[in-house]
Tab-separated table of C-alpha atoms and ligand atoms in Angstrom:
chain	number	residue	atom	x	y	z
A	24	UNK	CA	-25.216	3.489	-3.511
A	25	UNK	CA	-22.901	1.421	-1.242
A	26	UNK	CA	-20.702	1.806	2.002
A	27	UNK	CA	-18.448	-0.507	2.383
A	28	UNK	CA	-16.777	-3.011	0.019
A	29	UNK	CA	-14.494	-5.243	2.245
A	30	UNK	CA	-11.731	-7.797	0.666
A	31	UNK	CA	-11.189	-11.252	3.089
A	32	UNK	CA	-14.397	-11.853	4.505
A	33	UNK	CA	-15.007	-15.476	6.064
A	34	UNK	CA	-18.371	-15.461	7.419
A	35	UNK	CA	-20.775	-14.459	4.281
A	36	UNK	CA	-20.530	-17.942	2.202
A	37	UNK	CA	-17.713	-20.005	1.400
A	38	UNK	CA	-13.897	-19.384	1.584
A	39	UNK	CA	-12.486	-15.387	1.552
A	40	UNK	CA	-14.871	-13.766	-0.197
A	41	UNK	CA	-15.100	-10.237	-1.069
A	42	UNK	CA	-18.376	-8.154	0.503
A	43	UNK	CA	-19.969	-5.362	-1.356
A	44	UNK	CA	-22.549	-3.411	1.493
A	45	UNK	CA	-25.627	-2.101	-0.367
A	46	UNK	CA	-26.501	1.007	1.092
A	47	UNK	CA	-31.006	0.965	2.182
A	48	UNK	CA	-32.652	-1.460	4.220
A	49	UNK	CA	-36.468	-2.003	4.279
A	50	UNK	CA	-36.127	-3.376	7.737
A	51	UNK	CA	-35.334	-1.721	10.894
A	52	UNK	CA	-33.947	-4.565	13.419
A	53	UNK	CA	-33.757	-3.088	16.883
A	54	UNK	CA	-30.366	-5.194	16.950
A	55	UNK	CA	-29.222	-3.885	13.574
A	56	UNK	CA	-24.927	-3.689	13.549
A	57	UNK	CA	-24.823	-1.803	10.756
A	58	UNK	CA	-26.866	1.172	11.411
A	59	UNK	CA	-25.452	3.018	8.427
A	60	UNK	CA	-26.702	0.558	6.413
A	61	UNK	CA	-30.576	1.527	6.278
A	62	UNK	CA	-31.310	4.374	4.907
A	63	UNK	CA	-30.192	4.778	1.166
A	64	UNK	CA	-28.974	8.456	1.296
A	65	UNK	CA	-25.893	9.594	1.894
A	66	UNK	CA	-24.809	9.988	5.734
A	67	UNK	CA	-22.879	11.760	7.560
A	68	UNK	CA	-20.950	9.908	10.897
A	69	UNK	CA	-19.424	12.143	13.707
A	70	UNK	CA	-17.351	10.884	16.418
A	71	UNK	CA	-17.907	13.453	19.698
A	72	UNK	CA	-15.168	11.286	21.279
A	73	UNK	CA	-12.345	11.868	19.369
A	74	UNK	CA	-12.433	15.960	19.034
A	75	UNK	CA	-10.033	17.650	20.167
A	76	UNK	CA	-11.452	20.827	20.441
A	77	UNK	CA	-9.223	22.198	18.184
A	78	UNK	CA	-11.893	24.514	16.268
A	79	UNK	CA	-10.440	23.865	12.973
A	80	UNK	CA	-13.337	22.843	11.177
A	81	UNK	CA	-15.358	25.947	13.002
A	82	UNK	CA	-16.377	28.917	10.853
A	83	UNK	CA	-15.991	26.903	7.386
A	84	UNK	CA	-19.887	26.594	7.141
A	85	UNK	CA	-22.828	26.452	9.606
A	86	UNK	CA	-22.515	22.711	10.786
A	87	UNK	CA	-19.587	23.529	13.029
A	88	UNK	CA	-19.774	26.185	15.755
A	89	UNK	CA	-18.535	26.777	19.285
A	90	UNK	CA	-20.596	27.010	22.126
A	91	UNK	CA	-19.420	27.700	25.593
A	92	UNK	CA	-16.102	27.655	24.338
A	93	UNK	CA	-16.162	24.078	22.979
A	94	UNK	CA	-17.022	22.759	19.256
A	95	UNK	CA	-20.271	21.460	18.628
A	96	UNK	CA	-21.435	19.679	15.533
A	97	UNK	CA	-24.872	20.669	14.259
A	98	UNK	CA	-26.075	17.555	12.152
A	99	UNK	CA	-28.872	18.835	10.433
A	100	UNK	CA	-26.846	22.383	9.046
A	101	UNK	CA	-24.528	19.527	7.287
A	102	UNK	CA	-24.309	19.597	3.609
A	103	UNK	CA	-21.244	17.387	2.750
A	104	UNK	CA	-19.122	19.945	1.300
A	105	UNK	CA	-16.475	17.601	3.141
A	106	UNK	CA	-14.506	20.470	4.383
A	107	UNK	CA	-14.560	19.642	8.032
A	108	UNK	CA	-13.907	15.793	7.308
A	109	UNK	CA	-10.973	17.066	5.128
A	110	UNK	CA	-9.304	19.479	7.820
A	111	UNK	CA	-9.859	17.305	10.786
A	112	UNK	CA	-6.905	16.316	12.288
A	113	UNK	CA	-8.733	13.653	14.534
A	114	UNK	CA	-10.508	11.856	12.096
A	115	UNK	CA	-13.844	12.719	14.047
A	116	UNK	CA	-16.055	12.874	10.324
A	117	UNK	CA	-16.778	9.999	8.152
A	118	UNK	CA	-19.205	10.006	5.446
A	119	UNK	CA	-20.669	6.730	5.161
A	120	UNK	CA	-22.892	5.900	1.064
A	121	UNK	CA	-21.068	6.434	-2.110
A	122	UNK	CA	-22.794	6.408	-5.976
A	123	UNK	CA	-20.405	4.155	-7.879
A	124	UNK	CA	-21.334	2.497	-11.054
A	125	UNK	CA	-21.604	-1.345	-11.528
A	126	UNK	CA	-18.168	-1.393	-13.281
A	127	UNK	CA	-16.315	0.185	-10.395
A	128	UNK	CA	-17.759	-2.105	-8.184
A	129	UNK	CA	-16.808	-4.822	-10.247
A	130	UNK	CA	-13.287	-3.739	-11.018
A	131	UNK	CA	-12.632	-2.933	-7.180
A	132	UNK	CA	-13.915	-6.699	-6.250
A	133	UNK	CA	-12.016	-8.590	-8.995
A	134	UNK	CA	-8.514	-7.241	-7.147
A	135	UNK	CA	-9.213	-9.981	-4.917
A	136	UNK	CA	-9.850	-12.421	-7.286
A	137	UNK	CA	-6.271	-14.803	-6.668
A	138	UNK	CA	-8.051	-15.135	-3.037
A	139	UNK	CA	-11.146	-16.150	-3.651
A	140	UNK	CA	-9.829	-18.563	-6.494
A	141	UNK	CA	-7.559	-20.043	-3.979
A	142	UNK	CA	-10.183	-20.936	-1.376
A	143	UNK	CA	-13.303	-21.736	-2.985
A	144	UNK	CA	-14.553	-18.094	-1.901
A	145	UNK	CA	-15.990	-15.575	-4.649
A	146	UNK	CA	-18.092	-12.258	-3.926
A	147	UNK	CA	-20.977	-11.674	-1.169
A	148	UNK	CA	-23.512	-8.532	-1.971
A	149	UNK	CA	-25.110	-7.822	1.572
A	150	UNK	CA	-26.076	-4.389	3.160
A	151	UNK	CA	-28.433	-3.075	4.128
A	152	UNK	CA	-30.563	-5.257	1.525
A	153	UNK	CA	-28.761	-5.646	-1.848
A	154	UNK	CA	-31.662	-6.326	-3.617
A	155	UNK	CA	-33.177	-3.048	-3.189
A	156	UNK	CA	-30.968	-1.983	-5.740
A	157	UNK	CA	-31.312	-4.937	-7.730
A	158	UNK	CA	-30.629	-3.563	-11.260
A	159	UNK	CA	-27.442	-2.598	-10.022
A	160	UNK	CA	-26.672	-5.967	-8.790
A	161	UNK	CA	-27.515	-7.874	-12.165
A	162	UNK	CA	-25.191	-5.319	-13.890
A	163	UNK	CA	-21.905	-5.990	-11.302
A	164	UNK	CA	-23.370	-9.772	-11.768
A	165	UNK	CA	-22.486	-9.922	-15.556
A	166	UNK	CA	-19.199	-8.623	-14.584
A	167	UNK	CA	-17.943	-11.434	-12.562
A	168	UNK	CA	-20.233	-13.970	-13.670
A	169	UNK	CA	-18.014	-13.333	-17.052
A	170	UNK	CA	-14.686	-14.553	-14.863
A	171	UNK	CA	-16.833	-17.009	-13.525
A	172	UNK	CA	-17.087	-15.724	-9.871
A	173	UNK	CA	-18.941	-17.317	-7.096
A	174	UNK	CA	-21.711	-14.985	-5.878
A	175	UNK	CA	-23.514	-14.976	-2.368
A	176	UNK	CA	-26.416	-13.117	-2.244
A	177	UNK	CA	-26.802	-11.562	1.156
A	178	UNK	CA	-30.224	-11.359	1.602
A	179	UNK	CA	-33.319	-10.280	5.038
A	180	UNK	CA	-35.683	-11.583	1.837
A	181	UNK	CA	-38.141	-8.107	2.146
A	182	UNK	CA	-38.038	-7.693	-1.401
A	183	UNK	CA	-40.234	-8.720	-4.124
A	184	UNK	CA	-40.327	-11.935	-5.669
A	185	UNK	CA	-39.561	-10.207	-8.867
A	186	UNK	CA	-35.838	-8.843	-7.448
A	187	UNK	CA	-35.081	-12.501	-6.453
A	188	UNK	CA	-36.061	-13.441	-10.059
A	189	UNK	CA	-33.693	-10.993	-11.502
A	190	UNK	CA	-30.629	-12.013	-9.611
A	191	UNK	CA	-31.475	-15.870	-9.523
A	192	UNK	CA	-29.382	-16.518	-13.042
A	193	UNK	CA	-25.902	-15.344	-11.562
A	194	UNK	CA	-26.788	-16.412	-7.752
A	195	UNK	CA	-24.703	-19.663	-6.249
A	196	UNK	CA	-26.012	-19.369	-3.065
A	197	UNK	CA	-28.800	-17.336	-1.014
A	198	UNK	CA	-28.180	-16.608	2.818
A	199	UNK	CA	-31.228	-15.736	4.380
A	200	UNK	CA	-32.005	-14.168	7.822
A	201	UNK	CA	-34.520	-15.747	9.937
A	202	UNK	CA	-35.182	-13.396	12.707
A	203	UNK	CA	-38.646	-14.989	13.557
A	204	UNK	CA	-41.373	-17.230	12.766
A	205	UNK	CA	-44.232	-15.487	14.996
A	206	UNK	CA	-44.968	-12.448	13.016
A	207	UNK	CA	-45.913	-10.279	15.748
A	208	UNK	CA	-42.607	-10.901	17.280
A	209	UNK	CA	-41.055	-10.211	13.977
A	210	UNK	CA	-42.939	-6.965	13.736
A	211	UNK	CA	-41.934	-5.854	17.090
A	212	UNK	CA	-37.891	-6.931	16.458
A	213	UNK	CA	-37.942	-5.243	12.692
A	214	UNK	CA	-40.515	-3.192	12.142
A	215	UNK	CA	-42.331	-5.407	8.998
A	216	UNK	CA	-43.879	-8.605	8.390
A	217	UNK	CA	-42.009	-11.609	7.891
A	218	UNK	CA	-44.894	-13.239	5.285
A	219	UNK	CA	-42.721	-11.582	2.358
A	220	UNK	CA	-39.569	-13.024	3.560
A	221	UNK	CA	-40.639	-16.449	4.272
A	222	UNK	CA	-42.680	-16.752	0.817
A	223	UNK	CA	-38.814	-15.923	-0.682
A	224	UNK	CA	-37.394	-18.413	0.929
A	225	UNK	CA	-39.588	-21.236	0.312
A	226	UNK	CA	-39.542	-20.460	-3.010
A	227	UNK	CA	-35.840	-20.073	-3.562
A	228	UNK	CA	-35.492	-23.522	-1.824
A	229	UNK	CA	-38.440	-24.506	-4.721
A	230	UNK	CA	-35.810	-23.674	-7.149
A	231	UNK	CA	-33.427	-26.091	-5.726
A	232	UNK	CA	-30.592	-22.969	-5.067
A	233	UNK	CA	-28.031	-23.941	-2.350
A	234	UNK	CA	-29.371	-21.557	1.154
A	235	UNK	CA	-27.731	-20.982	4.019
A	236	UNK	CA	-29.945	-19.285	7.177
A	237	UNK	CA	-28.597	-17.421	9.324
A	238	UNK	CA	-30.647	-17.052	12.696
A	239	UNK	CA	-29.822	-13.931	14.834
A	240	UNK	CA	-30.181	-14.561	18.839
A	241	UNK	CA	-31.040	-11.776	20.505
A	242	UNK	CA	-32.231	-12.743	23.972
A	243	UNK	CA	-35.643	-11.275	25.273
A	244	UNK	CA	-36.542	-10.082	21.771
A	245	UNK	CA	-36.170	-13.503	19.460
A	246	UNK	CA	-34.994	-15.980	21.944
A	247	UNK	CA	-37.876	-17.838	21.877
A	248	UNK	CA	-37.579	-18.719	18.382
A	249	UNK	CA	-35.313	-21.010	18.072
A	250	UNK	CA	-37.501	-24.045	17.518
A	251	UNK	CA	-39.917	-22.364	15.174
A	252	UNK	CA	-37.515	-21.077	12.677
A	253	UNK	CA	-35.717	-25.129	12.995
A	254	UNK	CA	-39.270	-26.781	12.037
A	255	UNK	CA	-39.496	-24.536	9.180
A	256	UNK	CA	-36.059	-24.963	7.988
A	257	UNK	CA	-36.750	-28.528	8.424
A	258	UNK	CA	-39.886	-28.246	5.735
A	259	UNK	CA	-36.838	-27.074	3.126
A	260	UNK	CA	-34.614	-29.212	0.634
A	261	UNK	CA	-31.580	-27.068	0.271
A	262	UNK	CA	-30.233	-25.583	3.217
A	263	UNK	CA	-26.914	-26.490	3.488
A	264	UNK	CA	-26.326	-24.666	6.818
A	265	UNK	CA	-27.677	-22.744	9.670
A	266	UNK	CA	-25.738	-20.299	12.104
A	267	UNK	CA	-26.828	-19.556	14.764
A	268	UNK	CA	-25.341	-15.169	15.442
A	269	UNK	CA	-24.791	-14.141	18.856
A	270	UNK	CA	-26.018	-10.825	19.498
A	271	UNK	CA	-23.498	-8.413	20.259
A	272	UNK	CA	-23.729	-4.224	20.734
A	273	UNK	CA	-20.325	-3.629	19.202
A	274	UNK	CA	-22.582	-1.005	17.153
A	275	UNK	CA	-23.718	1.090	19.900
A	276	UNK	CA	-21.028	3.760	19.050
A	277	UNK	CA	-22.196	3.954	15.455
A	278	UNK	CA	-25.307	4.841	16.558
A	279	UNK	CA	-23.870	7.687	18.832
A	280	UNK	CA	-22.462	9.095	15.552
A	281	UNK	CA	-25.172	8.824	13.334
A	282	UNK	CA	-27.081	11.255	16.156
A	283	UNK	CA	-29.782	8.297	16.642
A	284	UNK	CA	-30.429	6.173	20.187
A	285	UNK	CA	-29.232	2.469	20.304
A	286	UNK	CA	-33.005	0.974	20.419
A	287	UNK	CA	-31.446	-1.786	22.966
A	288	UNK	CA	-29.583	-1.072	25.506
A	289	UNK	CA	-29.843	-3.327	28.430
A	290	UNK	CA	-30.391	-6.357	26.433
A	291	UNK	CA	-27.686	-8.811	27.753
A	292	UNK	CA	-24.791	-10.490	25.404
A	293	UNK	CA	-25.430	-14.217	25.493
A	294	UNK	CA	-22.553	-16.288	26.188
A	295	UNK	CA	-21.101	-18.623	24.000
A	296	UNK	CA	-22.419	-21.792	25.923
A	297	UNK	CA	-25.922	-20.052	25.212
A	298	UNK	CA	-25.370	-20.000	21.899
A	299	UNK	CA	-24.105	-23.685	21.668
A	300	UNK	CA	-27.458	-24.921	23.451
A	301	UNK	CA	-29.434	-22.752	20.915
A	302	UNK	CA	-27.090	-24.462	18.322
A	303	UNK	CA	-28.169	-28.092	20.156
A	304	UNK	CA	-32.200	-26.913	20.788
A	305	UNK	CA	-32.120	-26.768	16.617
A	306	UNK	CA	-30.473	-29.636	16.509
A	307	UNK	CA	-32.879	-31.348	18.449
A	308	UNK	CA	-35.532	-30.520	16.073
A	309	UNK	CA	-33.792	-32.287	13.380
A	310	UNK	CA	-31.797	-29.779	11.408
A	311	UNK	CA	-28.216	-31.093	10.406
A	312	UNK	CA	-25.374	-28.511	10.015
A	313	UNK	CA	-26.128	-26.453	12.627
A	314	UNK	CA	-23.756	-23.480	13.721
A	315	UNK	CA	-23.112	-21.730	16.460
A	316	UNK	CA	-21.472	-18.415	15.701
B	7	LIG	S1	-11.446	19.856	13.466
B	7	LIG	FE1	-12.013	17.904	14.400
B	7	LIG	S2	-10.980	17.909	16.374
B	7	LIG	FE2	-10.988	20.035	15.652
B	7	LIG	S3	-12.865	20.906	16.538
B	7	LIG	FE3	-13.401	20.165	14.519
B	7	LIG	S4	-14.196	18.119	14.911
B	7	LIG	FE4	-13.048	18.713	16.716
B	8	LIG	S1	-31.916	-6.641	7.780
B	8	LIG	FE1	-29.753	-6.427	8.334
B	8	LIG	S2	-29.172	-4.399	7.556
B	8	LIG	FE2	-31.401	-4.468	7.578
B	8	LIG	S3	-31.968	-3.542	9.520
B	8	LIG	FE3	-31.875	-5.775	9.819
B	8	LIG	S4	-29.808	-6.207	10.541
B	8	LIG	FE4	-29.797	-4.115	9.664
């Protein structure tokens, strides 16, 4: 199940690489940009924005009625018979998850493949958590690992050890999330403990595979970790990088179509000179290769 695979990435490892978005997430960050990402059924997004109130769609089946003269979209009468998204003439449907098997994935990806052969890029799996559907990922694995593809594994690092073992054999590099070092705080920002992820990483580092952490800064929520999460990188052998995200609510609308509340609404965007000091605070601490980002 995945819902989105996306050709000329440049921030998810090395040179244009090609991203495959895992659909389920075991973690629920109140900052999440990919909202469609979490749950591993199919979904359905509506747009109230764009409708035109045209009423094509109404009367084809129960989802889509009128009420006081006006359409209204009644998400939990939806069955995804796809008629509405098919009629629309304002694209206002999109159904976000599709079931493809490993050698559709694969043979989708590898049109890229002149591009990421020209710059040193290769293939990213990322979500949502890939590795919750880790048989899935060894199978597309074999597939380019066969052309000899680079693979990024995409990775929050909530999954059992056993999933990392799985993948490890066709894996170039692991890029891990750090959202927090204080578990509490990481409990309040995701929903889960961070024990799980942190065992992952130290132990992928124990393997001597190449990691790049990524540290999400979302101020008033995991601000104040910045120094934590740079003494424990500092502990590992084989990070070759760590960005530091800006948070950003560019997502907010998604959530309006998915029919769910943005969980943060007033927290402020931090400018880039915020990020930079972050970038120089970890720095500080003794971590090379920082990035701000
Ligand atoms: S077909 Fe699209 S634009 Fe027309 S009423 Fe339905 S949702 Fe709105
Ligand atoms: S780990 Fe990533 S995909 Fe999962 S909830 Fe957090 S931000 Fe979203």
């Amino acid at each position: 199940m995945i819902f989105a695979i996306k050709p000329f990435e440049i921030h998810d490892g090395d040179g244009i690489r090609t991203t495959v978005f895992f659909k389920g997430c075991p973690l629920r960050c109140k900052w999440c940009h990919n909202p469609e990402s979490q749950l591993f059924e199919r979904e359905i997004l509506f747009d109230s924005e764009l409708c035109k109130h045209c009423m094509a769609c109404t009367g084809l089946c129960e989802a889509n009625i009128i009420q006081n003269g006006k359409h209204l979209f009644l998400r939990e009468s939806y069955t995804f018979c796809k008629k509405c998204e098919d009629i629309c003439p304002s694209d206002c449907f999109e159904v976000t998850g599709q079931s493809m098997s490993a050698e559709e994935i694969a043979s989708q990806v590898l049109k890229d493949e002149i591009f990421m052969r020209g710059s040193g890029g290769g293939v990213t799996f990322s979500g949502g958590e890939p590795l919750m559907q880790v048989d899935l990922c060894v199978e597309i694995a074999k597939f380019l690992k066969a052309r000899d593809i680079n693979l990024a594994i995409d990775t929050c690092g909530a999954v059992p050890k056993s999933s990392i073992d799985q993948i490890l054999p066709f894996t170039d590099t692991f890029l891990f999330d750090i959202k927090a070092i204080d578990e509490a705080v990481h409990l309040s920002c995701t929903g889960v403990s961070n024990k799980q992820i942190l065992e992952n990483i130290r132990y992928v580092d124990f393997l001597g595979v190449p990691i790049e952490i990524r540290y999400p800064y979302v101020p008033s929520m995991n601000s104040g970790e910045a120094e934590k999460i740079a003494y424990f990188i500092k502990e590992l052998k084989n990070v070759k990088r760590v960005r530091v995200l800006a948070y950003h609510n560019y997502a907010e609308r998604k959530y309006e179509c998915l029919g769910r509340p943005y969980p943060i609404p007033n927290i402020p965007i931090p400018s880039k000179k915020e990020i930079e000091l972050v970038a120089k605070k970890m720095q500080n601490c003794g971590l090379k290769n920082v990035v701000p980002a």
